[in-house]
Coordinates of C-alpha atoms and ligand atoms in Angstrom, one line a residue:
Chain A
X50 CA 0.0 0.0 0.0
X51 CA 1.6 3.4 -0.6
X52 CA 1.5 6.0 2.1
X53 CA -1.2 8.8 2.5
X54 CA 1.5 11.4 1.7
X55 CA 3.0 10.0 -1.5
X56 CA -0.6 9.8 -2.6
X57 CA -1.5 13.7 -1.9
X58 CA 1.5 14.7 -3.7
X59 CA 1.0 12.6 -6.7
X60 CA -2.5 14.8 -6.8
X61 CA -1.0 18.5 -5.8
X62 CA 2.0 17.4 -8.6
X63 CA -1.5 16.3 -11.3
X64 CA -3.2 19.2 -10.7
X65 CA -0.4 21.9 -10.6
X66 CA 0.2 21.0 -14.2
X67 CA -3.5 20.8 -15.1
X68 CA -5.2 23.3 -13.0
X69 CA -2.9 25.2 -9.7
X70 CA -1.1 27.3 -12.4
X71 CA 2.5 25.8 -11.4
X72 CA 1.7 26.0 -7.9
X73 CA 1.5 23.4 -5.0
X74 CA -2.5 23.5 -3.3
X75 CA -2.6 22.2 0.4
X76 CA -4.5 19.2 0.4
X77 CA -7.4 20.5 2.6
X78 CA -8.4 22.6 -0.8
X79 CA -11.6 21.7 -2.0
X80 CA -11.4 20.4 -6.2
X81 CA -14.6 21.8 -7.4
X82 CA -15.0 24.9 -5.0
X83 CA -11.4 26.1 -4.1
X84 CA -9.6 24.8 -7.4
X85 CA -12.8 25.4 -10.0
X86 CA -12.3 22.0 -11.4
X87 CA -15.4 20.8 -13.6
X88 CA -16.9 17.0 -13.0
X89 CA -14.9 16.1 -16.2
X90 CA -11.4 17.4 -14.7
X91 CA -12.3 15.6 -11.9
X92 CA -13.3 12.1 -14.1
X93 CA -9.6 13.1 -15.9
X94 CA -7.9 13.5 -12.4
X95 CA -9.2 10.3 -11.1
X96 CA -7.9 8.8 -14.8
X97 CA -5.1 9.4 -14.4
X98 CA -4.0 8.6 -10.4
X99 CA -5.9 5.5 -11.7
X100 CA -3.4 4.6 -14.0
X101 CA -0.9 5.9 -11.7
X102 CA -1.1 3.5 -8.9
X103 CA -3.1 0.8 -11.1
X104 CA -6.3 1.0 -9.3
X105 CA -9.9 1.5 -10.0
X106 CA -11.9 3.6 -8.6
X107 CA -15.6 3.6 -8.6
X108 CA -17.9 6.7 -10.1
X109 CA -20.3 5.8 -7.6
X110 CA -18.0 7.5 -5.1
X111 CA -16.9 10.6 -6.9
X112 CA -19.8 12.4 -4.7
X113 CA -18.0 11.6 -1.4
X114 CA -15.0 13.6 -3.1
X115 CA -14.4 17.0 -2.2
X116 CA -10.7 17.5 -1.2
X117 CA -7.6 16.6 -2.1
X118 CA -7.7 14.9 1.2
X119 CA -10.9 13.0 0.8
X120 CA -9.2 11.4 -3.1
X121 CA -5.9 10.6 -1.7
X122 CA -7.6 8.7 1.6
X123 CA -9.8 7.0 -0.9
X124 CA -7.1 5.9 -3.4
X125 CA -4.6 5.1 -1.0
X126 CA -7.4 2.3 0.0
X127 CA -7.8 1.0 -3.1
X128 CA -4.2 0.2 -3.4
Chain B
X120 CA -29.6 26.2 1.5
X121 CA -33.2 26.2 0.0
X122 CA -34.5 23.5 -2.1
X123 CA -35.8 26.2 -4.9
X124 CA -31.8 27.0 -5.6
X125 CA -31.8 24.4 -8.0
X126 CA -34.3 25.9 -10.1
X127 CA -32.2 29.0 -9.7
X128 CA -29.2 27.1 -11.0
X129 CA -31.4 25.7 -13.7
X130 CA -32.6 29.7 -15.5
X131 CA -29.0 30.7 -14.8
X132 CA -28.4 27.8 -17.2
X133 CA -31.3 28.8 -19.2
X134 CA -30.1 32.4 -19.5
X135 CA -26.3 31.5 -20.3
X136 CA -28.0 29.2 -23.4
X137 CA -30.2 32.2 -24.0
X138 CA -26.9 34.6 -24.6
X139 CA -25.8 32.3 -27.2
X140 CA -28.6 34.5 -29.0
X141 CA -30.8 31.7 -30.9
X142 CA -33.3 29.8 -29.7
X143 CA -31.9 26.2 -31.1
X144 CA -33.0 24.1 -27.9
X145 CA -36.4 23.0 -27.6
X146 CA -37.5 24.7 -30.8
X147 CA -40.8 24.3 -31.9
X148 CA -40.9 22.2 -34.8
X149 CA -44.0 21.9 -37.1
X150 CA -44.0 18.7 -39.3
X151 CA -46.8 18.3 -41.5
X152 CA -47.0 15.1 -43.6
X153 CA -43.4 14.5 -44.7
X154 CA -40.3 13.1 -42.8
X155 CA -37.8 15.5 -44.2
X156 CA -39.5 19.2 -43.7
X157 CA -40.7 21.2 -41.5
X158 CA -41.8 24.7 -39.9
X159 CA -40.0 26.4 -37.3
X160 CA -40.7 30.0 -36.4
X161 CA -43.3 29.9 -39.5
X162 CA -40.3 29.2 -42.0
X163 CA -40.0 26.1 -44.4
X164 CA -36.5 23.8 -43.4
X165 CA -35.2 20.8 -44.7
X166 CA -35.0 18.4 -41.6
X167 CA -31.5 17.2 -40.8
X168 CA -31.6 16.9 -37.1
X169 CA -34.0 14.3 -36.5
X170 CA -32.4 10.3 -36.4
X171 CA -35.4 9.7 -38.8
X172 CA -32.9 7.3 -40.3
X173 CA -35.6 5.4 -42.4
X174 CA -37.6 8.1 -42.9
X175 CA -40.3 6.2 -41.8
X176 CA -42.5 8.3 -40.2
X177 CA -44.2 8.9 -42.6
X178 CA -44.2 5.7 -44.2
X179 CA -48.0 5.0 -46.4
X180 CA -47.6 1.3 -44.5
X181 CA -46.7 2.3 -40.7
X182 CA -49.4 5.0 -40.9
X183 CA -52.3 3.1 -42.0
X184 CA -51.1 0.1 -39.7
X185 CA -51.2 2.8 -37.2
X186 CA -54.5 4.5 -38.1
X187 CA -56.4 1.5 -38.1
X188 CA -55.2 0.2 -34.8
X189 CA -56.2 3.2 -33.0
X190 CA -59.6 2.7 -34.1
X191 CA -59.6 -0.6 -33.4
X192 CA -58.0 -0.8 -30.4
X193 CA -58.4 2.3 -29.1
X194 CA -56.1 5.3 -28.1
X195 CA -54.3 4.2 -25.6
X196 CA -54.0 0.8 -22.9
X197 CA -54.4 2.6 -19.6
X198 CA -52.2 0.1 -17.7
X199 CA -48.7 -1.7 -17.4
X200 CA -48.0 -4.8 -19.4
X201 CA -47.9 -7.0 -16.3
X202 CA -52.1 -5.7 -15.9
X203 CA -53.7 -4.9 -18.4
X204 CA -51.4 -3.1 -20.7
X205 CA -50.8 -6.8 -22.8
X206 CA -52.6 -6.7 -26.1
X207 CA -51.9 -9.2 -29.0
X208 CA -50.6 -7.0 -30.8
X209 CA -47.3 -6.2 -28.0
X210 CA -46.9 -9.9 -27.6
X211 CA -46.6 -10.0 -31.7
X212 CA -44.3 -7.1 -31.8
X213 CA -42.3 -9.1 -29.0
X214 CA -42.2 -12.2 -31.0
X215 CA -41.6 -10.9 -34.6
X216 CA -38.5 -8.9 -32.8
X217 CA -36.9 -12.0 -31.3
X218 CA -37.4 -13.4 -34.8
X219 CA -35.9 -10.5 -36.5
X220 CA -33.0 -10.5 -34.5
X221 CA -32.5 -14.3 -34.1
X222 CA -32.8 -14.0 -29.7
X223 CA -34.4 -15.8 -27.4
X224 CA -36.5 -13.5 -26.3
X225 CA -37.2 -10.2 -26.4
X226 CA -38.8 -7.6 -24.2
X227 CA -40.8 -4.2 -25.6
X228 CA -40.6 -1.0 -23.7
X229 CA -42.3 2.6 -23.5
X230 CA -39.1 4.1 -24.8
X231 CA -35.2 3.2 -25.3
X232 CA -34.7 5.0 -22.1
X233 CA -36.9 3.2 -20.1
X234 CA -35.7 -0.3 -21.7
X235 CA -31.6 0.5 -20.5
X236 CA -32.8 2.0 -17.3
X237 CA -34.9 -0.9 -16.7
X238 CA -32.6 -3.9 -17.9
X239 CA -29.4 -2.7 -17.2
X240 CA -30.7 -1.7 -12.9
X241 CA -32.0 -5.6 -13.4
X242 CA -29.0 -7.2 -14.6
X243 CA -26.5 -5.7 -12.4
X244 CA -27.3 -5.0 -8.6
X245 CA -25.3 -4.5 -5.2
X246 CA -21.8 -6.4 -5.1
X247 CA -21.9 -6.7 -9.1
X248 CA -19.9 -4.5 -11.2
X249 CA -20.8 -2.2 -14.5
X250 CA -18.0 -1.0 -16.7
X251 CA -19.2 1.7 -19.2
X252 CA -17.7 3.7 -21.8
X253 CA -17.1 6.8 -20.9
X254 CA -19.6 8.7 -23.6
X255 CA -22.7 6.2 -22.8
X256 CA -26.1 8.1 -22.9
X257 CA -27.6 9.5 -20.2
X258 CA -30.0 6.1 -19.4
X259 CA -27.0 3.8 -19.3
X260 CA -25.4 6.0 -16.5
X261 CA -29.1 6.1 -15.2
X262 CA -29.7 2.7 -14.6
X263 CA -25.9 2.2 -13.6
X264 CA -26.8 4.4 -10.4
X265 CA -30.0 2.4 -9.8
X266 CA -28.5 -0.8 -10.0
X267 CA -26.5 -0.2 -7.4
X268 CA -23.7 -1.7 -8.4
X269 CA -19.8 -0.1 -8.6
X270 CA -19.8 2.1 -11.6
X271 CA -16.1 2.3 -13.7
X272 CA -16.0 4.1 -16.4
X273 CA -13.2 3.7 -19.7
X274 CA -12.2 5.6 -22.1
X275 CA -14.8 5.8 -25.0
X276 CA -13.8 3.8 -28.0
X277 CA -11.1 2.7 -26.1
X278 CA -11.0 -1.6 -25.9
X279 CA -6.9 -1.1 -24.5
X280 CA -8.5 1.0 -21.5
X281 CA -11.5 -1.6 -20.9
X282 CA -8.4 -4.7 -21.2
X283 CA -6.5 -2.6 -18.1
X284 CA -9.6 -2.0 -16.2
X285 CA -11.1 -5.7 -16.5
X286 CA -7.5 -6.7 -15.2
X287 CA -7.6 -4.7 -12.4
X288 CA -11.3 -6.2 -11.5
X289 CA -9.6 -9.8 -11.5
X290 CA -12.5 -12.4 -10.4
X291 CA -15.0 -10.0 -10.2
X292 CA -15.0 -10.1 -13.9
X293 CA -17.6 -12.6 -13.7
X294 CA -19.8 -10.2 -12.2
X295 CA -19.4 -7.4 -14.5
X296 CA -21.6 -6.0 -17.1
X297 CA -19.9 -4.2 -19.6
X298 CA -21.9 -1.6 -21.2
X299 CA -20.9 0.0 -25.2
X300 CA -23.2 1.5 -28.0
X301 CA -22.8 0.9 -31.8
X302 CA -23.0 4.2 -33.3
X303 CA -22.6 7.2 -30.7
X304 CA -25.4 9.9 -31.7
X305 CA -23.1 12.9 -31.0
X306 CA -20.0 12.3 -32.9
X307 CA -21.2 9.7 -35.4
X308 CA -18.5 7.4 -34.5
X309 CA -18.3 3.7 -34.3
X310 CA -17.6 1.7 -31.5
X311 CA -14.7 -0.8 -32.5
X312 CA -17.3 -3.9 -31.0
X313 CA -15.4 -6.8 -32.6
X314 CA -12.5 -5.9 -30.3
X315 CA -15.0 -5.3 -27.4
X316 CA -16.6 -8.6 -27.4
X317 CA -12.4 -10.4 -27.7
X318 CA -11.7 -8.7 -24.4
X319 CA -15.0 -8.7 -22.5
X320 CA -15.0 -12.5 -24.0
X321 CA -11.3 -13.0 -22.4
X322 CA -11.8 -11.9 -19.1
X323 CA -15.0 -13.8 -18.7
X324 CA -17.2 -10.5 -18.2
X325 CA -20.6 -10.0 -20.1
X326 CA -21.5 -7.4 -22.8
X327 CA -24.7 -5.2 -23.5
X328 CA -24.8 -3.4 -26.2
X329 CA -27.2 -0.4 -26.7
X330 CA -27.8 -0.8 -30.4
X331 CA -29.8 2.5 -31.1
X332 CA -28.6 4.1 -33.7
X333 CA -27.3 1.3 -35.9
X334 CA -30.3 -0.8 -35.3
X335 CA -32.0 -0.6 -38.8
X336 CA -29.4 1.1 -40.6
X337 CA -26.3 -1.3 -40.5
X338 CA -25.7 -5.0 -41.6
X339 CA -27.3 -7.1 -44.5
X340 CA -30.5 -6.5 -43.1
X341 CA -30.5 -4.1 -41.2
X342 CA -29.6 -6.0 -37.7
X343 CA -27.2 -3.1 -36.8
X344 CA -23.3 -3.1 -36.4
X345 CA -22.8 -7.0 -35.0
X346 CA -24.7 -7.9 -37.9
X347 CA -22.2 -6.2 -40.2
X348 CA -19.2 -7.4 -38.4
X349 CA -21.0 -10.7 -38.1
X350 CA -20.5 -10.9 -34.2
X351 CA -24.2 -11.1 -33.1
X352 CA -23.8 -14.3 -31.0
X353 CA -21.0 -13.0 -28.9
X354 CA -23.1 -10.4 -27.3
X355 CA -24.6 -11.4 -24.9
X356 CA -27.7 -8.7 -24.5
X357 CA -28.8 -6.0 -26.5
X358 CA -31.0 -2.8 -25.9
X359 CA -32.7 -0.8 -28.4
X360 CA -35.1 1.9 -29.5
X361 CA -37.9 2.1 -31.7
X362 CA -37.7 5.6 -32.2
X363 CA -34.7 6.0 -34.7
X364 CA -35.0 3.8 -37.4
X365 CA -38.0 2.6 -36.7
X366 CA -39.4 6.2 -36.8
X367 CA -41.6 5.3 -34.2
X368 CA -41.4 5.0 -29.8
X369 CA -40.2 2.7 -27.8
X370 CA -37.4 0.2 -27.1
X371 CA -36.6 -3.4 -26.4
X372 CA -34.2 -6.2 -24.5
X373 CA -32.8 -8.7 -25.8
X374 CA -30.3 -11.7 -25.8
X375 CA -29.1 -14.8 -28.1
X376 CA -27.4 -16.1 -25.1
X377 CA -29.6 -15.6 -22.1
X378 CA -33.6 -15.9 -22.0
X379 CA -34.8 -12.7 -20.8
X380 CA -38.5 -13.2 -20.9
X381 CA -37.8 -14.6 -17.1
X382 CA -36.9 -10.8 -16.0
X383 CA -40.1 -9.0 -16.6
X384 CA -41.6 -9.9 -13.2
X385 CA -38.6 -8.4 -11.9
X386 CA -37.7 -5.2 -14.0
X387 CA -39.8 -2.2 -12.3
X388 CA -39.2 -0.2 -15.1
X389 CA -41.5 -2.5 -17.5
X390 CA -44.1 -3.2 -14.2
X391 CA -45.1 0.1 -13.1
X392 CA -45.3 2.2 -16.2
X393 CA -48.1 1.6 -19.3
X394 CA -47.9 -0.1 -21.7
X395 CA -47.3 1.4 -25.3
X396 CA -50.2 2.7 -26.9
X397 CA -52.0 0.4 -29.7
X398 CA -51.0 2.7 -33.0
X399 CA -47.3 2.9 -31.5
X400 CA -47.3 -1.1 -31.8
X401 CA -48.7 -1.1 -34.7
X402 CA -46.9 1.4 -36.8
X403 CA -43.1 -0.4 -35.0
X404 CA -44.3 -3.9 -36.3
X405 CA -45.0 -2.3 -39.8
X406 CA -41.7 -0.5 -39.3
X407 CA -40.0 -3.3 -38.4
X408 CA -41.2 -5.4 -41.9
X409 CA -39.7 -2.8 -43.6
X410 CA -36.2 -2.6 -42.2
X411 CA -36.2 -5.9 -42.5
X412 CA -36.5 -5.5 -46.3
X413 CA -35.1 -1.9 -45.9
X414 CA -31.9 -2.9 -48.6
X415 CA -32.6 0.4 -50.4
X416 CA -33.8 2.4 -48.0
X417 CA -30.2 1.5 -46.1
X418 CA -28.4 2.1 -49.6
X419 CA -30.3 5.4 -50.4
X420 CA -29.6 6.5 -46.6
X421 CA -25.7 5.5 -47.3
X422 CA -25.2 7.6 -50.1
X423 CA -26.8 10.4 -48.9
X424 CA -24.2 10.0 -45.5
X425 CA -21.3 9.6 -48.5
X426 CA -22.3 13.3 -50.5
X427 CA -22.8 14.9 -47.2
X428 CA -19.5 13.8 -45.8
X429 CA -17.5 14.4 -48.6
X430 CA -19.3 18.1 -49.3
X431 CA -18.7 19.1 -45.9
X432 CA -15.3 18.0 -45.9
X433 CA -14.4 20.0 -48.9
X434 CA -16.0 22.9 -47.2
X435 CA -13.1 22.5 -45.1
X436 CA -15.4 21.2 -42.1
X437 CA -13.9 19.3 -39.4
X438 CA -15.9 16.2 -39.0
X439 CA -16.1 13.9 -35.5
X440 CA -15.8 10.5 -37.5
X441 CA -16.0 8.8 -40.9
X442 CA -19.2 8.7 -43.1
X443 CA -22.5 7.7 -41.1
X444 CA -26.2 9.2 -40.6
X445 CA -24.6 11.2 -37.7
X446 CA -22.5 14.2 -39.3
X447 CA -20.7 16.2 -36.5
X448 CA -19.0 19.5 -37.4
X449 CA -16.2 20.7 -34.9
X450 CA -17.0 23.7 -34.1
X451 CA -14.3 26.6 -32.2
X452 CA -17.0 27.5 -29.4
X453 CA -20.2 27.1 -28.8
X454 CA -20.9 31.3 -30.0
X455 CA -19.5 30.2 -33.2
X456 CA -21.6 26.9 -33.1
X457 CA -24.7 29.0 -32.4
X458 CA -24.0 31.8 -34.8
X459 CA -23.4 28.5 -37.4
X460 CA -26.5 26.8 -36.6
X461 CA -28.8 30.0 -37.3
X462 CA -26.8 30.7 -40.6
X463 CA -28.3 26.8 -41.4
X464 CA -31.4 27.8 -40.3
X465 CA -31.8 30.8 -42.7
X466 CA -30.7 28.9 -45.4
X467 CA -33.6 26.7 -44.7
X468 CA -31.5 23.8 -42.8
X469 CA -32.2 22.5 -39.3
X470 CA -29.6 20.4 -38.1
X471 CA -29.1 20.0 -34.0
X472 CA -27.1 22.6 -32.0
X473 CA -25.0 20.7 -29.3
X474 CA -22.9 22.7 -26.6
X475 CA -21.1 21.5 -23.5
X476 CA -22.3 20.1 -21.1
X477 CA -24.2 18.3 -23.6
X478 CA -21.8 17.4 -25.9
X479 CA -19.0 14.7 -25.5
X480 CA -15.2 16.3 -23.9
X481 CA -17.0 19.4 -23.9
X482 CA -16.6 19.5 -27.8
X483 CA -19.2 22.4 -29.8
X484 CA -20.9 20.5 -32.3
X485 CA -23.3 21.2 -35.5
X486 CA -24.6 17.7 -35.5
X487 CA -26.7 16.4 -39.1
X488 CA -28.4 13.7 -38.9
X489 CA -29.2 12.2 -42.4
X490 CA -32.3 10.1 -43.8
X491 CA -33.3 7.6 -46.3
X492 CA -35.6 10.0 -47.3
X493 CA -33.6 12.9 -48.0
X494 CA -33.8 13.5 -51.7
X495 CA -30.6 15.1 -53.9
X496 CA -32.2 17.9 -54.1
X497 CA -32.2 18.5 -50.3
X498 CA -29.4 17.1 -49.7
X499 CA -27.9 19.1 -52.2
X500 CA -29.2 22.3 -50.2
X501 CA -28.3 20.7 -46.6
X502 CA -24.6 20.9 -48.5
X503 CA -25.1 24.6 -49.4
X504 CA -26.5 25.8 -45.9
X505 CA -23.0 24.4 -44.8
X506 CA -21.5 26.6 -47.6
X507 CA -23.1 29.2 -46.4
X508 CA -21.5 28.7 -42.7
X509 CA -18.1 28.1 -43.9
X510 CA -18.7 31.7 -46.0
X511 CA -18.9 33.3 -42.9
X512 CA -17.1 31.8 -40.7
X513 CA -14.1 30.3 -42.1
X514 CA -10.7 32.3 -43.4
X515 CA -10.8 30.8 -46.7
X516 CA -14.6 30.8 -48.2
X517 CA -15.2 28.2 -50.9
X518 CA -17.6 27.9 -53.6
X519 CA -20.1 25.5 -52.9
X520 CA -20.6 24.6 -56.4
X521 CA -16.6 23.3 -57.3
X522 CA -16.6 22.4 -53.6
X523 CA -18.5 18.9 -54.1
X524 CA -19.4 19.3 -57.8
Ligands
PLP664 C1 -27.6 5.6 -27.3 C2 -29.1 5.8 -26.9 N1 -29.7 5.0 -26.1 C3 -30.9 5.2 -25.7 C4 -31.7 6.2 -26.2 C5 -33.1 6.4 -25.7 O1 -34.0 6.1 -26.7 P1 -35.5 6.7 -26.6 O2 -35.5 7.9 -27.4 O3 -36.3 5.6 -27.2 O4 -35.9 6.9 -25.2 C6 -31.1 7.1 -27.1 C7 -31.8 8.2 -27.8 O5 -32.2 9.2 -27.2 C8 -29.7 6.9 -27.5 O6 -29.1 7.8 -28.3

């Protein structure tokens, strides 16, 4: 299982390129609210911390996901 | 937070369509006895929007069959097909389906909707799993929620994605449905199913296909895409609608490996709605005779797809796949989409306006949807409504006329 922090900064490093302009977000930041990601950015951040870590993660659960917290608890389970 | 927000959030949504300054969603459309024209906002257009693939609507056959059912049978059944709602006539329709299509059974619904939402929240439930491509319609993810089963989506078109993802499931694959369509109705691209069915096959997971928009139109006789890539008994259920080929509404279930028939004392979406109305089953059956001898209709409706494609593309149009029924246009922004689509419209063209977030990766599209019943004369003015567009909007304006002549 990898550790919660290696899983938080796989999603700070993701989303600085994508969305933080260059620039690490702390992990209490919420995606859609604080970071203005759309549900697709979200579906495409998922993607590709899916294919990171070679998990799967359900969309049934993409409700329960508001913070960069909340993913990397959830993904670090799945591992 | 009150309740009444969301319709708040709804007419801000309204509004920002509103700014795109036409009125291209929901318009009124007046249709008086042909398949192919129309009225909106009192003006005469050629119909290009419309997945009257057929163009039997307004078929002399499926209208009488229809007209004389209604006053035979009356206007409607007032009850669901486990009541009252079972007349001869849906049990025919049921039968002469499983016969077309070579299944074991088959199952009729109100709509195509109501057919995936029902089956697919049957098949699957708690503890099972439902894989989906990532640009299914709206009643696939619909009854993926109600099933209740863990929902993964892959990436659409994509049978290297659903390989990974299946692998990752390990022995759950026996419990997972995996969900595709034949031809998607935004882009007009083809789902690669032969490929599907080898790794769904593989991993020893199942695979539904929603067949509604090559249901009619593809294959010898008009079976849809398995038919043409002569797969049909690998699949192990399909869905469908009546109201795109078949010009009609409705939609069915069914299988070549599995009996379904079993599943309508279970499926709540075929219980507790009624049953389709008399003339509906009678103008699908007629509909379905036809498609089922529809070899010219299918060729006629191919080479209309084939002029379309190839005007648009000299036009300098980016299209969203290779000749089909479904011609997308790739537009820069939904403005320019918008400002595109009423340009269409007063040249006398109506083809559907799609803008995020209805439109697959957020994508602006002009979408035409092409009939059997299109003549060469209007599909030789659908071809210079687009001229007209690509006069105002692109750098370098072609001539309609050497464009495709
Ligand atoms: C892929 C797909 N499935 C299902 C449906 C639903 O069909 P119906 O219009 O019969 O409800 C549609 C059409 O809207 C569709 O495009």
């Amino acid at each position: 299982m990898i550790s919660y922090d290696e899983c938080v900064s796989e999603i700070q490093t993701l989303l600085a390129q994508s969305h933080a302009g260059g620039s690490i977000v702390p992990p209490e930041s919420d995606l859609i609210d604080e970071l203005g990601l759309a549900s697709l950015d979200v579906m495409e951040l998922i993607e590709a911390l899916e294919d990171r870590f070679d998990v799967a993660f359900p969309i049934n659960e993409l409700g329960d996901v508001r913070t960069i917290a909340d993913l990397a608890k959830r993904i670090q389970t799945l591992t | 937070m009150s309740l009444l927000q969301k319709l708040d959030a709804a007419r801000d949504f309204q509004d920002q369509l509103g700014q795109l300054g036409v009125n291209a969603i929901g318009a009124t459309i007046d249709v008086t006895g042909s398949a192919t024209e129309g009225k909106i906002e009192g003006k005469r257009v050629i119909l290009a929007g419309t997945n009257n693939y057929l163009g039997l609507t307004f078929d002399p056959a499926c209208i009488e069959a229809a007209a004389q059912a209604v006053r035979t049978h009356g206007t409607g059944t007032t009850g669901s097909r486990l009541a009252n709602g079972t007349y001869a006539g849906h049990a025919a329709l049921e039968r002469e389906l499983s016969v077309f299509l070579g299944t074991r059974s088959a199952i009729a619904f109100t709509t195509g909707y109501v057919a995936n939402v029902g089956a697919i929240s049957t098949l699957a439930g708690p503890g099972d799993v439902i894989m989906l491509d990532a640009d299914s319609h709206a009643s696939i993810y619909e009854g993926a929620k109600l099933s209740g089963a863990e929902i993964y989506r892959f990436r659409h078109n994509d049978p290297a994605d659903l390989d990974k993802r299946l692998r990752r499931l390990g022995d759950r694959c026996a419990r997972t449905l995996v969900i595709v369509e034949s031809l998607y109705s935004m882009l007009g691209d083809v789902a690669p199913l032969d490929q599907f069915c080898e790794v769904v096959k593989r991993h020893g997971a199942f695979l539904l296909l929603d067949d509604a928009h090559s249901f009619g139109i593809m294959g010898e006789t008009g079976r849809g895409l398995a038919e043409a890539l002569g797969i049909e008994d690998e699949i192990d259920f399909v869905t469908g609608t009546f109201s795109k080929s078949l010009g009609s509404v409705g939609g069915f279930f069914a299988s070549r490996k599995h009996d379904v028939a079993p599943l309508r004392s279970q499926i709540r979406a075929y219980m507790f709605t009624a049953s389709s109305t008399p003339s509906v089953i009678a103008s699908t059956r007629a509909a379905l005779k036809r498609v089922a001898q529809g070899q010219a209709l299918r060729s006629q409706l191919w080479r209309n797809c084939q002029r379309v494609h190839e005007g648009l593309t000299s036009l300098g149009f980016k299209l969203g796949a290779a000749p089909s029924p479904v011609i997308a246009s790739l537009m820069d922004s939904p403005q320019q989409a918008a400002a595109a689509w009423q340009v269409l419209l007063d040249a006398g063209v109506y083809v559907n306006l799609v803008v995020p977030p209805g439109a697959p990766k957020n994508l602006s599209l002009l979408r035409c949807s092409l009939s059997a019943a299109h003549t060469d004369e209007q599909v030789e003015q659908i071809i210079e409504g687009y001229a007209a567009v690509a006069q105002r909007l692109f750098d370098q304006p072609r001539a309609a006329a050497t464009a495709y002549g």
